[in-house]
Amino acid sequence: MAKPITDFSKLCVHTLTTRPWDLKQCIQNFSAAGIHAITIWRNVLEKQNLHEAKRMLDDYGMQVVSVARGGFFPSVEKENRHLAIDDNLLAIEQASAVGAPVLVLVCGADGRQSLEKSREQIQEGIEQILPDAKKAGVKLAIEPLHPMYAGDRSAINTLAQANRMAEEINSEYVGVAVDVYHLWWDSNLQHEIARCGRNGNLLAFHICDWNVPTVDFLNDRGLMGDGCINIPEIRRWVEDAGFSGCNEVEIFSEKYWLMDQIEYLEKIKNAYLKFS
Ligand code: ZN
């Protein structure tokens, strides 16, 4: 059994979880709710002066856990692969500017080529941006995505694949992110979590739930307790692997985005204590 969660000291919320809010609203409302850690999605940084963002985060004592997302390296077109590198370098700059120690990578896939080819291009892409990541002090977290995204969002679909790639690149600046939504179904999950823990490669832990049935591939994630994932068990594996970072609530949900977001945040806190 996992040790029950009794406080919010390790609770981090992704800005995309409360999508109707801009960065300032996220910072103010999270802080008022007693949540002191945040993962920032780049959409809220688009029209944002980064110095101002950093000042706001500091003023509220908000710990930035990571910036999401970089990645999307593969393409059959060389030009697009170059554009992806540029965008990732910008993401590293943004992460560094807001004080994020980690940039999460949604690695990408191009359905016009094989998964193996896409994986090759992902590894090449990561190796290309690695010097800048090191210089900026930002670690790169390879996040495996559920296989339903293998055609367009990520050719890395199991933690074994992510672990292997991180091990091959072999840099303290490259590791993996474990997201229960993408990985809960994998019978090797406990073993693979132990593996990245052993190698010092476990950089992030994302939680939400898998709705049954799931009605939308992208934006029908459940709140912890809504679905069928045994989150406390996976959290125990992650903690047993030596991970002591935040539990990041990352929920894309058309249903919850329609709610009053202040009430939703309270719901998240309750579900966090009860079902995580
Ligand atoms: Zn995630």
PDB file of C-alpha atoms and ligand atoms in Angstrom:
ATOM      1  CA  MET A   1       0.000   0.000   0.000  1.00  0.00           C
ATOM      2  CA  ALA A   2       1.106   3.529  -0.731  1.00  0.00           C
ATOM      3  CA  LYS A   3       1.395   5.940   2.154  1.00  0.00           C
ATOM      4  CA  PRO A   4      -1.708   8.133   2.057  1.00  0.00           C
ATOM      5  CA  ILE A   5      -1.285  11.755   1.007  1.00  0.00           C
ATOM      6  CA  THR A   6      -2.166  14.052   3.889  1.00  0.00           C
ATOM      7  CA  ASP A   7      -1.161  17.503   2.663  1.00  0.00           C
ATOM      8  CA  PHE A   8      -0.601  19.585  -0.450  1.00  0.00           C
ATOM      9  CA  SER A   9       3.146  20.068  -0.151  1.00  0.00           C
ATOM     10  CA  LYS A  10       3.803  17.901  -3.231  1.00  0.00           C
ATOM     11  CA  LEU A  11       0.765  18.950  -5.231  1.00  0.00           C
ATOM     12  CA  CYS A  12       1.574  20.626  -8.534  1.00  0.00           C
ATOM     13  CA  VAL A  13      -1.093  21.683 -11.020  1.00  0.00           C
ATOM     14  CA  HIS A  14      -0.538  22.163 -14.756  1.00  0.00           C
ATOM     15  CA  THR A  15      -1.767  25.452 -16.180  1.00  0.00           C
ATOM     16  CA  LEU A  16      -3.590  23.481 -18.883  1.00  0.00           C
ATOM     17  CA  THR A  17      -5.613  21.709 -16.190  1.00  0.00           C
ATOM     18  CA  THR A  18      -7.334  25.046 -15.574  1.00  0.00           C
ATOM     19  CA  ARG A  19      -7.235  26.083 -19.224  1.00  0.00           C
ATOM     20  CA  PRO A  20      -9.656  29.021 -18.956  1.00  0.00           C
ATOM     21  CA  TRP A  21      -7.113  30.865 -16.761  1.00  0.00           C
ATOM     22  CA  ASP A  22      -4.093  32.833 -17.960  1.00  0.00           C
ATOM     23  CA  LEU A  23      -0.769  32.538 -16.146  1.00  0.00           C
ATOM     24  CA  LYS A  24      -1.510  35.289 -13.653  1.00  0.00           C
ATOM     25  CA  GLN A  25      -4.887  33.777 -12.734  1.00  0.00           C
ATOM     26  CA  CYS A  26      -3.299  30.343 -12.330  1.00  0.00           C
ATOM     27  CA  ILE A  27      -0.593  31.714 -10.032  1.00  0.00           C
ATOM     28  CA  GLN A  28      -3.005  33.777  -7.929  1.00  0.00           C
ATOM     29  CA  ASN A  29      -5.714  31.126  -7.642  1.00  0.00           C
ATOM     30  CA  PHE A  30      -3.363  28.186  -7.068  1.00  0.00           C
ATOM     31  CA  SER A  31      -1.616  30.161  -4.365  1.00  0.00           C
ATOM     32  CA  ALA A  32      -4.914  31.167  -2.699  1.00  0.00           C
ATOM     33  CA  ALA A  33      -5.872  27.469  -2.687  1.00  0.00           C
ATOM     34  CA  GLY A  34      -2.638  26.500  -0.918  1.00  0.00           C
ATOM     35  CA  ILE A  35      -1.017  25.028  -4.028  1.00  0.00           C
ATOM     36  CA  HIS A  36       2.564  26.189  -4.378  1.00  0.00           C
ATOM     37  CA  ALA A  37       3.874  24.299  -7.395  1.00  0.00           C
ATOM     38  CA  ILE A  38       3.025  24.775 -11.049  1.00  0.00           C
ATOM     39  CA  THR A  39       3.859  23.327 -14.446  1.00  0.00           C
ATOM     40  CA  ILE A  40       3.563  25.950 -17.126  1.00  0.00           C
ATOM     41  CA  TRP A  41       2.243  25.148 -20.595  1.00  0.00           C
ATOM     42  CA  ARG A  42       3.715  27.359 -23.277  1.00  0.00           C
ATOM     43  CA  ASN A  43       0.368  28.671 -24.529  1.00  0.00           C
ATOM     44  CA  VAL A  44       0.153  30.883 -21.410  1.00  0.00           C
ATOM     45  CA  LEU A  45       3.643  32.240 -22.108  1.00  0.00           C
ATOM     46  CA  GLU A  46       2.827  33.371 -25.640  1.00  0.00           C
ATOM     47  CA  LYS A  47       1.727  36.894 -24.864  1.00  0.00           C
ATOM     48  CA  GLN A  48       3.621  37.073 -21.635  1.00  0.00           C
ATOM     49  CA  ASN A  49       6.752  39.045 -20.826  1.00  0.00           C
ATOM     50  CA  LEU A  50       8.987  36.353 -19.330  1.00  0.00           C
ATOM     51  CA  HIS A  51      10.643  38.621 -16.750  1.00  0.00           C
ATOM     52  CA  GLU A  52       7.237  39.653 -15.532  1.00  0.00           C
ATOM     53  CA  ALA A  53       6.182  36.013 -15.384  1.00  0.00           C
ATOM     54  CA  LYS A  54       9.224  35.151 -13.291  1.00  0.00           C
ATOM     55  CA  ARG A  55       8.543  38.071 -10.958  1.00  0.00           C
ATOM     56  CA  MET A  56       4.916  36.982 -10.452  1.00  0.00           C
ATOM     57  CA  LEU A  57       6.001  33.407  -9.741  1.00  0.00           C
ATOM     58  CA  ASP A  58       8.564  34.630  -7.212  1.00  0.00           C
ATOM     59  CA  ASP A  59       6.142  37.079  -5.584  1.00  0.00           C
ATOM     60  CA  TYR A  60       3.744  34.217  -4.861  1.00  0.00           C
ATOM     61  CA  GLY A  61       6.495  31.774  -3.880  1.00  0.00           C
ATOM     62  CA  MET A  62       5.418  29.473  -6.686  1.00  0.00           C
ATOM     63  CA  GLN A  63       7.774  26.604  -7.494  1.00  0.00           C
ATOM     64  CA  VAL A  64       7.982  25.952 -11.225  1.00  0.00           C
ATOM     65  CA  VAL A  65       8.206  22.190 -11.664  1.00  0.00           C
ATOM     66  CA  SER A  66       8.481  22.145 -15.439  1.00  0.00           C
ATOM     67  CA  VAL A  67       7.535  23.752 -18.705  1.00  0.00           C
ATOM     68  CA  ALA A  68       5.450  21.779 -21.209  1.00  0.00           C
ATOM     69  CA  ARG A  69       6.076  21.113 -23.953  1.00  0.00           C
ATOM     70  CA  GLY A  70       8.924  20.722 -26.397  1.00  0.00           C
ATOM     71  CA  GLY A  71       9.318  17.847 -28.818  1.00  0.00           C
ATOM     72  CA  PHE A  72       7.509  17.085 -32.081  1.00  0.00           C
ATOM     73  CA  PHE A  73      10.830  16.302 -33.736  1.00  0.00           C
ATOM     74  CA  PRO A  74       9.910  13.827 -36.507  1.00  0.00           C
ATOM     75  CA  SER A  75       8.813  14.778 -39.978  1.00  0.00           C
ATOM     76  CA  VAL A  76       9.412  13.449 -43.449  1.00  0.00           C
ATOM     77  CA  GLU A  77      10.253  17.046 -44.405  1.00  0.00           C
ATOM     78  CA  LYS A  78      13.712  18.237 -43.460  1.00  0.00           C
ATOM     79  CA  GLU A  79      12.464  21.816 -43.234  1.00  0.00           C
ATOM     80  CA  ASN A  80       9.947  20.845 -40.545  1.00  0.00           C
ATOM     81  CA  ARG A  81      12.619  19.030 -38.567  1.00  0.00           C
ATOM     82  CA  HIS A  82      14.677  22.247 -38.587  1.00  0.00           C
ATOM     83  CA  LEU A  83      11.678  24.280 -37.472  1.00  0.00           C
ATOM     84  CA  ALA A  84      11.148  21.815 -34.620  1.00  0.00           C
ATOM     85  CA  ILE A  85      14.725  22.316 -33.438  1.00  0.00           C
ATOM     86  CA  ASP A  86      14.232  26.097 -33.416  1.00  0.00           C
ATOM     87  CA  ASP A  87      11.010  25.739 -31.477  1.00  0.00           C
ATOM     88  CA  ASN A  88      12.691  23.472 -28.929  1.00  0.00           C
ATOM     89  CA  LEU A  89      15.521  25.947 -28.455  1.00  0.00           C
ATOM     90  CA  LEU A  90      12.903  28.617 -27.769  1.00  0.00           C
ATOM     91  CA  ALA A  91      11.196  26.285 -25.280  1.00  0.00           C
ATOM     92  CA  ILE A  92      14.512  25.799 -23.460  1.00  0.00           C
ATOM     93  CA  GLU A  93      14.931  29.586 -23.258  1.00  0.00           C
ATOM     94  CA  GLN A  94      11.403  29.978 -21.901  1.00  0.00           C
ATOM     95  CA  ALA A  95      11.930  27.216 -19.331  1.00  0.00           C
ATOM     96  CA  SER A  96      15.152  28.817 -18.179  1.00  0.00           C
ATOM     97  CA  ALA A  97      13.546  32.283 -17.980  1.00  0.00           C
ATOM     98  CA  VAL A  98      10.753  31.122 -15.667  1.00  0.00           C
ATOM     99  CA  GLY A  99      13.090  28.996 -13.552  1.00  0.00           C
ATOM    100  CA  ALA A 100      11.854  25.578 -14.676  1.00  0.00           C
ATOM    101  CA  PRO A 101      14.416  22.802 -14.118  1.00  0.00           C
ATOM    102  CA  VAL A 102      12.680  20.495 -16.616  1.00  0.00           C
ATOM    103  CA  LEU A 103      11.253  20.761 -20.135  1.00  0.00           C
ATOM    104  CA  VAL A 104       8.744  18.007 -20.914  1.00  0.00           C
ATOM    105  CA  LEU A 105       9.010  16.518 -24.403  1.00  0.00           C
ATOM    106  CA  VAL A 106       5.991  15.256 -26.303  1.00  0.00           C
ATOM    107  CA  CYS A 107       8.257  13.681 -28.848  1.00  0.00           C
ATOM    108  CA  GLY A 108       6.082  13.591 -31.968  1.00  0.00           C
ATOM    109  CA  ALA A 109       5.458  11.156 -34.813  1.00  0.00           C
ATOM    110  CA  ASP A 110       4.845  11.380 -38.533  1.00  0.00           C
ATOM    111  CA  GLY A 111       2.365   8.812 -39.830  1.00  0.00           C
ATOM    112  CA  ARG A 112       3.950   9.025 -43.281  1.00  0.00           C
ATOM    113  CA  GLN A 113       7.026   7.152 -42.067  1.00  0.00           C
ATOM    114  CA  SER A 114       7.732   4.173 -39.809  1.00  0.00           C
ATOM    115  CA  LEU A 115       7.732   4.457 -36.035  1.00  0.00           C
ATOM    116  CA  GLU A 116      11.386   3.391 -36.084  1.00  0.00           C
ATOM    117  CA  LYS A 117      12.252   6.294 -38.387  1.00  0.00           C
ATOM    118  CA  SER A 118      10.328   8.709 -36.172  1.00  0.00           C
ATOM    119  CA  ARG A 119      12.186   7.397 -33.119  1.00  0.00           C
ATOM    120  CA  GLU A 120      15.505   7.893 -34.874  1.00  0.00           C
ATOM    121  CA  GLN A 121      14.583  11.513 -35.622  1.00  0.00           C
ATOM    122  CA  ILE A 122      13.445  12.034 -32.024  1.00  0.00           C
ATOM    123  CA  GLN A 123      16.791  10.862 -30.696  1.00  0.00           C
ATOM    124  CA  GLU A 124      18.662  13.024 -33.237  1.00  0.00           C
ATOM    125  CA  GLY A 125      16.527  16.010 -32.262  1.00  0.00           C
ATOM    126  CA  ILE A 126      17.157  15.563 -28.548  1.00  0.00           C
ATOM    127  CA  GLU A 127      20.902  15.165 -29.149  1.00  0.00           C
ATOM    128  CA  GLN A 128      20.874  18.356 -31.206  1.00  0.00           C
ATOM    129  CA  ILE A 129      19.234  20.512 -28.512  1.00  0.00           C
ATOM    130  CA  LEU A 130      21.093  18.897 -25.620  1.00  0.00           C
ATOM    131  CA  PRO A 131      24.056  21.341 -25.545  1.00  0.00           C
ATOM    132  CA  ASP A 132      21.627  24.279 -25.184  1.00  0.00           C
ATOM    133  CA  ALA A 133      19.646  22.462 -22.503  1.00  0.00           C
ATOM    134  CA  LYS A 134      22.839  21.831 -20.540  1.00  0.00           C
ATOM    135  CA  LYS A 135      23.952  25.435 -20.882  1.00  0.00           C
ATOM    136  CA  ALA A 136      20.556  26.624 -19.634  1.00  0.00           C
ATOM    137  CA  GLY A 137      20.463  24.077 -16.805  1.00  0.00           C
ATOM    138  CA  VAL A 138      17.172  22.635 -18.098  1.00  0.00           C
ATOM    139  CA  LYS A 139      16.694  18.862 -18.124  1.00  0.00           C
ATOM    140  CA  LEU A 140      14.753  17.202 -20.951  1.00  0.00           C
ATOM    141  CA  ALA A 141      12.059  14.694 -19.944  1.00  0.00           C
ATOM    142  CA  ILE A 142      10.978  12.193 -22.599  1.00  0.00           C
ATOM    143  CA  GLU A 143       7.280  11.522 -21.926  1.00  0.00           C
ATOM    144  CA  PRO A 144       5.942   8.293 -23.443  1.00  0.00           C
ATOM    145  CA  LEU A 145       2.408   8.746 -24.778  1.00  0.00           C
ATOM    146  CA  HIS A 146      -0.388   6.173 -24.933  1.00  0.00           C
ATOM    147  CA  PRO A 147      -0.197   4.088 -28.157  1.00  0.00           C
ATOM    148  CA  MET A 148      -3.412   5.716 -29.424  1.00  0.00           C
ATOM    149  CA  TYR A 149      -1.164   8.697 -30.255  1.00  0.00           C
ATOM    150  CA  ALA A 150       1.502   6.707 -32.135  1.00  0.00           C
ATOM    151  CA  GLY A 151       0.319   8.009 -35.527  1.00  0.00           C
ATOM    152  CA  ASP A 152       0.734  11.704 -34.843  1.00  0.00           C
ATOM    153  CA  ARG A 153       1.798  12.753 -31.333  1.00  0.00           C
ATOM    154  CA  SER A 154       4.490  10.357 -30.193  1.00  0.00           C
ATOM    155  CA  ALA A 155       6.376   7.384 -31.533  1.00  0.00           C
ATOM    156  CA  ILE A 156       7.496   6.720 -27.958  1.00  0.00           C
ATOM    157  CA  ASN A 157       4.661   4.780 -26.386  1.00  0.00           C
ATOM    158  CA  THR A 158       6.113   2.739 -23.560  1.00  0.00           C
ATOM    159  CA  LEU A 159       8.339   3.598 -20.642  1.00  0.00           C
ATOM    160  CA  ALA A 160      10.726   0.891 -21.906  1.00  0.00           C
ATOM    161  CA  GLN A 161      11.211   2.850 -25.146  1.00  0.00           C
ATOM    162  CA  ALA A 162      11.732   6.113 -23.268  1.00  0.00           C
ATOM    163  CA  ASN A 163      14.146   4.476 -20.830  1.00  0.00           C
ATOM    164  CA  ARG A 164      16.141   2.937 -23.649  1.00  0.00           C
ATOM    165  CA  MET A 165      16.460   6.258 -25.449  1.00  0.00           C
ATOM    166  CA  ALA A 166      17.468   8.127 -22.291  1.00  0.00           C
ATOM    167  CA  GLU A 167      20.053   5.446 -21.539  1.00  0.00           C
ATOM    168  CA  GLU A 168      21.466   5.599 -25.058  1.00  0.00           C
ATOM    169  CA  ILE A 169      21.770   9.387 -24.939  1.00  0.00           C
ATOM    170  CA  ASN A 170      23.333   8.939 -21.503  1.00  0.00           C
ATOM    171  CA  SER A 171      23.302  12.501 -20.164  1.00  0.00           C
ATOM    172  CA  GLU A 172      22.265  13.738 -16.755  1.00  0.00           C
ATOM    173  CA  TYR A 173      20.215  16.283 -18.716  1.00  0.00           C
ATOM    174  CA  VAL A 174      17.947  13.677 -20.323  1.00  0.00           C
ATOM    175  CA  GLY A 175      15.438  11.559 -18.431  1.00  0.00           C
ATOM    176  CA  VAL A 176      11.803  10.480 -18.587  1.00  0.00           C
ATOM    177  CA  ALA A 177       8.381  11.608 -17.386  1.00  0.00           C
ATOM    178  CA  VAL A 178       5.918   9.035 -16.052  1.00  0.00           C
ATOM    179  CA  ASP A 179       2.274   9.912 -16.731  1.00  0.00           C
ATOM    180  CA  VAL A 180      -0.264   7.434 -15.358  1.00  0.00           C
ATOM    181  CA  TYR A 181      -2.695   8.285 -18.176  1.00  0.00           C
ATOM    182  CA  HIS A 182      -0.304   7.038 -20.836  1.00  0.00           C
ATOM    183  CA  LEU A 183       1.261   4.105 -19.011  1.00  0.00           C
ATOM    184  CA  TRP A 184      -1.231   2.524 -16.574  1.00  0.00           C
ATOM    185  CA  TRP A 185      -2.066  -0.387 -18.910  1.00  0.00           C
ATOM    186  CA  ASP A 186       1.544  -1.622 -19.264  1.00  0.00           C
ATOM    187  CA  SER A 187       2.274  -4.894 -17.438  1.00  0.00           C
ATOM    188  CA  ASN A 188       5.989  -3.956 -17.330  1.00  0.00           C
ATOM    189  CA  LEU A 189       5.341  -0.599 -15.718  1.00  0.00           C
ATOM    190  CA  GLN A 190       6.593  -1.377 -12.214  1.00  0.00           C
ATOM    191  CA  HIS A 191       9.798  -2.862 -13.623  1.00  0.00           C
ATOM    192  CA  GLU A 192      10.390   0.095 -15.968  1.00  0.00           C
ATOM    193  CA  ILE A 193       9.734   2.649 -13.212  1.00  0.00           C
ATOM    194  CA  ALA A 194      12.321   0.916 -11.038  1.00  0.00           C
ATOM    195  CA  ARG A 195      14.720   0.995 -14.009  1.00  0.00           C
ATOM    196  CA  CYS A 196      14.539   4.770 -14.588  1.00  0.00           C
ATOM    197  CA  GLY A 197      14.737   5.355 -10.837  1.00  0.00           C
ATOM    198  CA  ARG A 198      17.897   3.280 -10.628  1.00  0.00           C
ATOM    199  CA  ASN A 199      19.481   5.264 -13.456  1.00  0.00           C
ATOM    200  CA  GLY A 200      18.565   8.630 -11.979  1.00  0.00           C
ATOM    201  CA  ASN A 201      16.367   9.269 -15.013  1.00  0.00           C
ATOM    202  CA  LEU A 202      12.948   9.703 -13.396  1.00  0.00           C
ATOM    203  CA  LEU A 203      12.253  13.431 -13.743  1.00  0.00           C
ATOM    204  CA  ALA A 204       8.478  13.889 -13.453  1.00  0.00           C
ATOM    205  CA  PHE A 205       5.253  12.190 -12.346  1.00  0.00           C
ATOM    206  CA  HIS A 206       1.883  13.187 -13.883  1.00  0.00           C
ATOM    207  CA  ILE A 207      -1.512  12.088 -12.584  1.00  0.00           C
ATOM    208  CA  CYS A 208      -5.144  12.062 -13.742  1.00  0.00           C
ATOM    209  CA  ASP A 209      -7.549   9.189 -14.516  1.00  0.00           C
ATOM    210  CA  TRP A 210      -8.730   7.087 -17.468  1.00  0.00           C
ATOM    211  CA  ASN A 211     -12.458   7.474 -18.024  1.00  0.00           C
ATOM    212  CA  VAL A 212     -14.464   4.405 -19.023  1.00  0.00           C
ATOM    213  CA  PRO A 213     -15.615   4.942 -21.669  1.00  0.00           C
ATOM    214  CA  THR A 214     -13.239   7.630 -22.954  1.00  0.00           C
ATOM    215  CA  VAL A 215     -15.194   9.751 -25.440  1.00  0.00           C
ATOM    216  CA  ASP A 216     -12.382  11.952 -26.770  1.00  0.00           C
ATOM    217  CA  PHE A 217      -8.766  10.962 -27.482  1.00  0.00           C
ATOM    218  CA  LEU A 218      -7.351  14.224 -26.235  1.00  0.00           C
ATOM    219  CA  ASN A 219      -9.675  16.133 -23.962  1.00  0.00           C
ATOM    220  CA  ASP A 220     -11.553  13.564 -21.905  1.00  0.00           C
ATOM    221  CA  ARG A 221      -9.128  12.835 -19.111  1.00  0.00           C
ATOM    222  CA  GLY A 222     -10.641  12.076 -15.741  1.00  0.00           C
ATOM    223  CA  LEU A 223     -10.046  13.573 -12.345  1.00  0.00           C
ATOM    224  CA  MET A 224      -8.335  11.156  -9.962  1.00  0.00           C
ATOM    225  CA  GLY A 225     -11.021   8.712  -8.794  1.00  0.00           C
ATOM    226  CA  ASP A 226     -13.205   9.151 -11.900  1.00  0.00           C
ATOM    227  CA  GLY A 227     -11.765   6.211 -13.794  1.00  0.00           C
ATOM    228  CA  CYS A 228      -9.898   2.938 -13.594  1.00  0.00           C
ATOM    229  CA  ILE A 229      -6.253   3.796 -12.861  1.00  0.00           C
ATOM    230  CA  ASN A 230      -4.818   2.603  -9.553  1.00  0.00           C
ATOM    231  CA  ILE A 231      -2.935   5.842  -8.937  1.00  0.00           C
ATOM    232  CA  PRO A 232      -1.769   5.125  -5.349  1.00  0.00           C
ATOM    233  CA  GLU A 233      -0.140   1.897  -6.525  1.00  0.00           C
ATOM    234  CA  ILE A 234       1.759   3.620  -9.350  1.00  0.00           C
ATOM    235  CA  ARG A 235       2.718   6.452  -6.979  1.00  0.00           C
ATOM    236  CA  ARG A 236       4.176   3.864  -4.614  1.00  0.00           C
ATOM    237  CA  TRP A 237       6.273   2.385  -7.441  1.00  0.00           C
ATOM    238  CA  VAL A 238       7.497   5.873  -8.311  1.00  0.00           C
ATOM    239  CA  GLU A 239       8.360   6.652  -4.687  1.00  0.00           C
ATOM    240  CA  ASP A 240      10.007   3.245  -4.232  1.00  0.00           C
ATOM    241  CA  ALA A 241      12.153   4.152  -7.247  1.00  0.00           C
ATOM    242  CA  GLY A 242      13.514   7.089  -5.258  1.00  0.00           C
ATOM    243  CA  PHE A 243      11.407   9.857  -6.774  1.00  0.00           C
ATOM    244  CA  SER A 244      10.678  12.620  -4.280  1.00  0.00           C
ATOM    245  CA  GLY A 245       9.339  15.337  -6.595  1.00  0.00           C
ATOM    246  CA  CYS A 246       5.834  16.684  -7.061  1.00  0.00           C
ATOM    247  CA  ASN A 247       2.673  14.840  -8.044  1.00  0.00           C
ATOM    248  CA  GLU A 248       1.550  16.872 -11.053  1.00  0.00           C
ATOM    249  CA  VAL A 249      -2.162  17.045 -11.840  1.00  0.00           C
ATOM    250  CA  GLU A 250      -2.455  17.210 -15.629  1.00  0.00           C
ATOM    251  CA  ILE A 251      -6.057  16.957 -16.841  1.00  0.00           C
ATOM    252  CA  PHE A 252      -7.334  17.949 -20.281  1.00  0.00           C
ATOM    253  CA  SER A 253     -11.096  17.875 -19.983  1.00  0.00           C
ATOM    254  CA  GLU A 254     -13.783  19.738 -21.915  1.00  0.00           C
ATOM    255  CA  LYS A 255     -16.120  18.785 -19.063  1.00  0.00           C
ATOM    256  CA  TYR A 256     -14.050  20.255 -16.250  1.00  0.00           C
ATOM    257  CA  TRP A 257     -13.006  23.330 -18.248  1.00  0.00           C
ATOM    258  CA  LEU A 258     -16.696  24.291 -18.311  1.00  0.00           C
ATOM    259  CA  MET A 259     -16.879  24.267 -14.503  1.00  0.00           C
ATOM    260  CA  ASP A 260     -16.239  27.244 -12.272  1.00  0.00           C
ATOM    261  CA  GLN A 261     -12.441  26.829 -12.040  1.00  0.00           C
ATOM    262  CA  ILE A 262     -12.232  27.849  -8.371  1.00  0.00           C
ATOM    263  CA  GLU A 263     -14.696  25.079  -7.481  1.00  0.00           C
ATOM    264  CA  TYR A 264     -12.803  22.728  -9.769  1.00  0.00           C
ATOM    265  CA  LEU A 265      -9.558  23.437  -7.925  1.00  0.00           C
ATOM    266  CA  GLU A 266     -11.249  22.399  -4.651  1.00  0.00           C
ATOM    267  CA  LYS A 267     -12.453  19.216  -6.365  1.00  0.00           C
ATOM    268  CA  ILE A 268      -8.886  18.538  -7.501  1.00  0.00           C
ATOM    269  CA  LYS A 269      -7.587  18.986  -3.945  1.00  0.00           C
ATOM    270  CA  ASN A 270     -10.190  16.562  -2.535  1.00  0.00           C
ATOM    271  CA  ALA A 271      -9.502  13.993  -5.248  1.00  0.00           C
ATOM    272  CA  TYR A 272      -5.764  14.410  -4.666  1.00  0.00           C
ATOM    273  CA  LEU A 273      -6.069  13.479  -0.992  1.00  0.00           C
ATOM    274  CA  LYS A 274      -8.563  10.681  -1.563  1.00  0.00           C
ATOM    275  CA  PHE A 275      -7.572   8.976  -4.784  1.00  0.00           C
ATOM    276  CA  SER A 276      -3.895   9.683  -5.398  1.00  0.00           C
TER     277      SER A 276
HETATM  278 ZN    ZN B   1       1.801  14.185 -18.902  1.00  0.00          ZN
END
